[in-house]
Tab-separated table of C-alpha atoms in Angstrom:
chain	number	residue	atom	x	y	z
A	1	GLN	CA	89.652	5.362	-93.786
A	2	GLN	CA	89.619	1.624	-94.201
A	3	GLN	CA	93.395	1.381	-94.121
A	4	VAL	CA	95.527	-0.137	-91.442
A	5	LYS	CA	99.063	1.231	-91.399
A	6	GLN	CA	101.849	-1.045	-90.216
A	7	SER	CA	105.502	-0.457	-89.430
A	8	PRO	CA	108.271	-1.341	-89.772
A	9	GLN	CA	108.288	-3.118	-93.119
A	10	SER	CA	111.113	-5.346	-91.950
A	11	LEU	CA	112.800	-6.046	-88.657
A	12	ILE	CA	115.932	-7.882	-87.613
A	13	VAL	CA	116.214	-8.877	-83.974
A	14	GLN	CA	118.787	-10.878	-82.096
A	15	LYS	CA	117.744	-14.117	-80.455
A	16	GLY	CA	116.347	-13.350	-77.035
A	17	GLY	CA	115.499	-9.766	-77.944
A	18	ILE	CA	112.145	-8.017	-78.110
A	19	SER	CA	110.401	-7.556	-81.456
A	20	ILE	CA	107.934	-4.686	-81.669
A	21	ILE	CA	105.563	-4.099	-84.573
A	22	ASN	CA	103.196	-1.150	-84.667
A	23	CYS	CA	99.863	-0.560	-86.360
A	24	ALA	CA	97.449	2.337	-86.612
A	25	TYR	CA	93.914	2.616	-87.874
A	26	GLU	CA	91.368	5.340	-88.488
A	27	ASN	CA	87.989	3.659	-88.740
A	28	THR	CA	86.416	3.504	-85.285
A	29	ALA	CA	83.952	0.907	-86.558
A	30	PHE	CA	86.663	-1.735	-86.364
A	31	ASP	CA	85.757	-4.002	-83.471
A	32	TYR	CA	88.455	-6.639	-83.244
A	33	PHE	CA	92.185	-6.543	-83.873
A	34	PRO	CA	93.945	-9.818	-84.682
A	35	TRP	CA	97.566	-10.422	-85.539
A	36	TYR	CA	98.414	-13.041	-88.121
A	37	GLN	CA	101.680	-14.894	-88.644
A	38	GLN	CA	102.570	-16.118	-92.095
A	39	PHE	CA	105.387	-18.462	-93.046
A	40	PRO	CA	106.555	-18.703	-96.676
A	41	GLY	CA	104.153	-20.735	-98.792
A	42	LYS	CA	101.512	-20.837	-96.084
A	43	GLY	CA	98.341	-18.956	-95.348
A	44	PRO	CA	98.081	-16.449	-92.524
A	45	ALA	CA	97.440	-18.040	-89.140
A	46	LEU	CA	95.936	-16.274	-86.156
A	47	LEU	CA	98.536	-15.501	-83.529
A	48	ILE	CA	96.749	-13.362	-80.966
A	49	ALA	CA	93.850	-10.909	-80.993
A	50	ILE	CA	92.385	-8.156	-78.852
A	51	ARG	CA	89.102	-6.346	-78.427
A	52	PRO	CA	89.168	-2.539	-78.287
A	53	ASP	CA	87.837	-2.453	-74.714
A	54	VAL	CA	91.029	-4.118	-73.476
A	55	SER	CA	94.386	-2.314	-73.250
A	56	GLU	CA	96.656	-5.331	-73.192
A	57	LYS	CA	96.517	-9.033	-73.906
A	58	LYS	CA	99.302	-11.490	-73.282
A	59	GLU	CA	99.653	-15.043	-74.520
A	60	GLY	CA	102.972	-16.613	-73.728
A	61	ARG	CA	105.729	-14.548	-75.330
A	62	PHE	CA	103.270	-12.505	-77.395
A	63	THR	CA	101.592	-9.341	-76.104
A	64	ILE	CA	99.268	-6.900	-77.796
A	65	SER	CA	99.134	-3.368	-76.458
A	66	PHE	CA	96.087	-1.374	-77.524
A	67	ASN	CA	95.595	2.389	-77.288
A	68	LYS	CA	92.020	3.155	-78.256
A	69	SER	CA	92.296	6.936	-77.990
A	70	ALA	CA	95.357	6.994	-80.248
A	71	LYS	CA	93.907	4.298	-82.521
A	72	GLN	CA	97.131	2.363	-82.333
A	73	PHE	CA	98.067	-1.146	-81.374
A	74	SER	CA	101.276	-3.069	-81.278
A	75	LEU	CA	102.642	-6.594	-81.057
A	76	HIS	CA	105.515	-7.356	-78.723
A	77	ILE	CA	107.363	-10.635	-79.062
A	78	MET	CA	109.475	-11.269	-75.980
A	79	ASP	CA	112.517	-13.540	-76.029
A	80	SER	CA	112.367	-13.688	-79.833
A	81	GLN	CA	113.439	-17.004	-81.326
A	82	PRO	CA	114.648	-17.982	-84.813
A	83	GLY	CA	111.391	-19.916	-85.226
A	84	ASP	CA	109.528	-16.612	-84.936
A	85	SER	CA	111.041	-15.510	-88.251
A	86	ALA	CA	107.986	-14.927	-90.421
A	87	THR	CA	105.805	-12.165	-91.813
A	88	TYR	CA	103.426	-10.608	-89.317
A	89	PHE	CA	100.247	-8.849	-90.329
A	90	CYS	CA	98.092	-6.762	-88.082
A	91	ALA	CA	94.455	-6.651	-89.051
A	92	ALA	CA	91.246	-4.941	-88.102
A	93	GLN	CA	87.835	-6.511	-88.325
A	94	ILE	CA	84.408	-5.200	-89.150
A	95	LEU	CA	81.238	-7.220	-88.828
A	96	THR	CA	79.356	-6.797	-92.091
A	97	GLY	CA	76.164	-8.638	-91.221
A	98	GLY	CA	77.363	-11.374	-93.527
A	99	GLY	CA	80.689	-12.195	-92.005
A	100	ASN	CA	83.870	-10.846	-90.506
A	101	LYS	CA	85.737	-8.631	-92.936
A	102	LEU	CA	89.437	-8.247	-92.229
A	103	THR	CA	91.541	-5.295	-93.327
A	104	PHE	CA	95.211	-6.180	-93.176
A	105	GLY	CA	98.268	-4.050	-92.621
A	106	THR	CA	101.104	-4.180	-95.106
A	107	GLY	CA	103.064	-6.772	-93.147
A	108	THR	CA	106.375	-6.888	-91.295
A	109	GLN	CA	109.074	-9.372	-92.227
A	110	LEU	CA	110.726	-10.414	-88.997
A	111	LYS	CA	114.069	-12.127	-88.965
A	112	VAL	CA	115.453	-13.372	-85.678
A	113	GLU	CA	119.190	-13.957	-85.829
A	114	LEU	CA	121.237	-16.259	-83.643
B	1	GLU	CA	92.807	-30.416	-86.517
B	2	PRO	CA	90.263	-29.161	-89.055
B	3	GLU	CA	91.692	-27.028	-91.822
B	4	VAL	CA	90.753	-25.133	-94.937
B	5	THR	CA	92.140	-26.827	-98.036
B	6	GLN	CA	92.699	-25.219	-101.407
B	7	THR	CA	93.416	-26.661	-104.821
B	8	PRO	CA	95.442	-26.342	-106.893
B	9	SER	CA	98.444	-25.005	-105.015
B	10	HIS	CA	99.725	-23.346	-108.185
B	11	GLN	CA	97.889	-22.510	-111.393
B	12	VAL	CA	99.415	-21.036	-114.513
B	13	THR	CA	97.018	-19.693	-117.094
B	14	GLN	CA	97.064	-17.715	-120.306
B	15	MET	CA	95.746	-14.170	-120.223
B	16	GLY	CA	92.070	-14.144	-121.172
B	17	GLN	CA	91.422	-17.676	-119.963
B	18	GLU	CA	88.964	-18.617	-117.250
B	19	VAL	CA	90.224	-20.105	-114.003
B	20	ILE	CA	88.435	-21.707	-111.103
B	21	LEU	CA	90.090	-21.834	-107.717
B	22	ARG	CA	88.698	-24.369	-105.317
B	23	CYS	CA	88.402	-24.420	-101.564
B	24	VAL	CA	86.998	-26.805	-99.003
B	25	PRO	CA	86.180	-24.774	-95.888
B	26	ILE	CA	86.004	-26.288	-92.431
B	27	SER	CA	82.880	-28.429	-92.357
B	28	ASN	CA	80.796	-26.690	-89.698
B	29	HIS	CA	81.695	-23.169	-90.775
B	30	LEU	CA	79.001	-20.929	-92.194
B	31	TYR	CA	80.865	-17.928	-93.568
B	32	PHE	CA	83.331	-18.088	-96.411
B	33	TYR	CA	85.791	-15.599	-97.780
B	34	TRP	CA	88.305	-15.027	-100.532
B	35	TYR	CA	91.350	-12.828	-100.044
B	36	ARG	CA	94.257	-12.205	-102.347
B	37	GLN	CA	97.863	-11.232	-101.827
B	38	ILE	CA	99.869	-9.792	-104.684
B	39	LEU	CA	103.513	-10.756	-104.261
B	40	GLY	CA	105.139	-8.682	-101.548
B	41	GLN	CA	101.963	-6.801	-100.718
B	42	LYS	CA	99.290	-7.022	-98.061
B	43	VAL	CA	96.431	-9.474	-97.938
B	44	GLU	CA	93.292	-7.890	-99.426
B	45	PHE	CA	89.661	-8.801	-98.904
B	46	LEU	CA	87.781	-9.824	-102.035
B	47	VAL	CA	84.415	-11.232	-100.997
B	48	SER	CA	82.426	-12.817	-98.210
B	49	PHE	CA	79.703	-15.411	-98.742
B	50	TYR	CA	76.947	-16.530	-96.422
B	51	ASN	CA	73.715	-18.414	-96.847
B	52	ASN	CA	74.469	-19.006	-100.529
B	53	GLU	CA	74.927	-15.423	-101.452
B	54	ILE	CA	77.562	-12.719	-101.487
B	55	SER	CA	77.313	-10.631	-98.339
B	56	GLU	CA	80.120	-8.168	-98.990
B	57	LYS	CA	82.569	-7.524	-101.814
B	58	SER	CA	85.431	-5.165	-102.397
B	59	GLU	CA	86.028	-2.907	-105.374
B	60	ILE	CA	88.532	-5.468	-106.632
B	61	PHE	CA	85.731	-8.028	-107.017
B	62	ASP	CA	84.341	-6.811	-110.334
B	63	ASP	CA	82.199	-8.566	-112.936
B	64	GLN	CA	85.115	-10.802	-113.907
B	65	PHE	CA	84.917	-12.517	-110.537
B	66	SER	CA	82.243	-14.831	-109.215
B	67	VAL	CA	81.906	-17.222	-106.294
B	68	GLU	CA	79.859	-20.307	-105.840
B	69	ARG	CA	79.167	-23.024	-103.348
B	70	PRO	CA	78.183	-25.771	-105.783
B	71	ASP	CA	77.658	-28.421	-103.118
B	72	GLY	CA	77.852	-28.807	-99.371
B	73	SER	CA	81.611	-28.754	-99.181
B	74	ASN	CA	83.257	-26.762	-101.965
B	75	PHE	CA	83.574	-23.006	-102.325
B	76	THR	CA	84.944	-21.714	-105.606
B	77	LEU	CA	86.296	-18.476	-107.015
B	78	LYS	CA	86.009	-18.035	-110.778
B	79	ILE	CA	87.857	-15.439	-112.774
B	80	ARG	CA	86.227	-15.252	-116.193
B	81	SER	CA	88.924	-13.628	-118.302
B	82	THR	CA	92.200	-13.421	-116.475
B	83	LYS	CA	94.477	-10.403	-116.708
B	84	LEU	CA	98.163	-10.149	-115.912
B	85	GLU	CA	97.332	-8.156	-112.802
B	86	ASP	CA	95.262	-11.049	-111.448
B	87	SER	CA	98.529	-12.834	-110.709
B	88	ALA	CA	98.539	-13.251	-106.939
B	89	MET	CA	98.155	-15.716	-104.101
B	90	TYR	CA	94.483	-16.333	-103.448
B	91	PHE	CA	93.459	-17.388	-99.958
B	92	CYS	CA	90.185	-18.936	-98.961
B	93	ALA	CA	89.043	-18.514	-95.374
B	94	SER	CA	86.093	-19.548	-93.275
B	95	THR	CA	84.557	-18.697	-89.923
B	96	PRO	CA	82.032	-20.680	-87.898
B	97	ALA	CA	79.984	-17.598	-87.167
B	98	GLU	CA	80.062	-13.846	-87.374
B	99	GLY	CA	81.153	-11.980	-84.322
B	100	LEU	CA	83.886	-10.908	-81.998
B	101	ASN	CA	86.500	-13.439	-80.993
B	102	THR	CA	85.680	-15.441	-84.114
B	103	GLU	CA	88.847	-16.682	-85.714
B	104	ALA	CA	89.159	-16.754	-89.474
B	105	PHE	CA	90.916	-19.903	-90.661
B	106	PHE	CA	92.901	-19.513	-93.856
B	107	GLY	CA	93.876	-22.104	-96.403
B	108	GLN	CA	97.411	-22.448	-97.665
B	109	GLY	CA	96.573	-20.497	-100.807
B	110	THR	CA	96.579	-20.951	-104.558
B	111	ARG	CA	99.286	-19.119	-106.449
B	112	LEU	CA	97.800	-17.896	-109.709
B	113	THR	CA	100.218	-16.888	-112.424
B	114	VAL	CA	98.765	-15.259	-115.528
B	115	VAL	CA	101.117	-15.228	-118.512
């Protein structure tokens, strides 16, 4: 019940195309849904995040769509660029009373080709 | 820009040896975390630490693991007797508070290789 399922495992998109990564969760206690971007040899870095009372959030080329009833959320990267090539993790957060505990999806390796 | 720093970047150790991974969280942050990522797998929560005590730990964080904040700046993860399966990238993270819209800042990680 604590799992976050993420798909696809890998994705190849042409420059200028749209990258779409999907995640699903089961635990309704999750209260915040961030997406992290990770480049090789680096730690995950927050990309964009959404609260479950919002259906969509857009920041530049990145958009999260959130479907609370289906317990699904997705990341859309518009006009994908080679510099977007990285691993993307969706995550779900629970407040434990002693911090924010993140449960990560399995990751999607995105490659944007010229 | 403030950042979480981890040392060393890579540690190789013999099975059965003790290792200490070090982290310097962002200075005004109050909550500290360790996560690990086995090669090619997802990032997994290990432990959270607040007010000088563990606030939450996962089933991975057994008696072989311990955390400490020995002074006002460092946050350490100790593995008492390393096993081959402890080989992973270990990430330290910190947050200024607990709550919604609170970003977790991750360090660049320590790659632990147990041989």
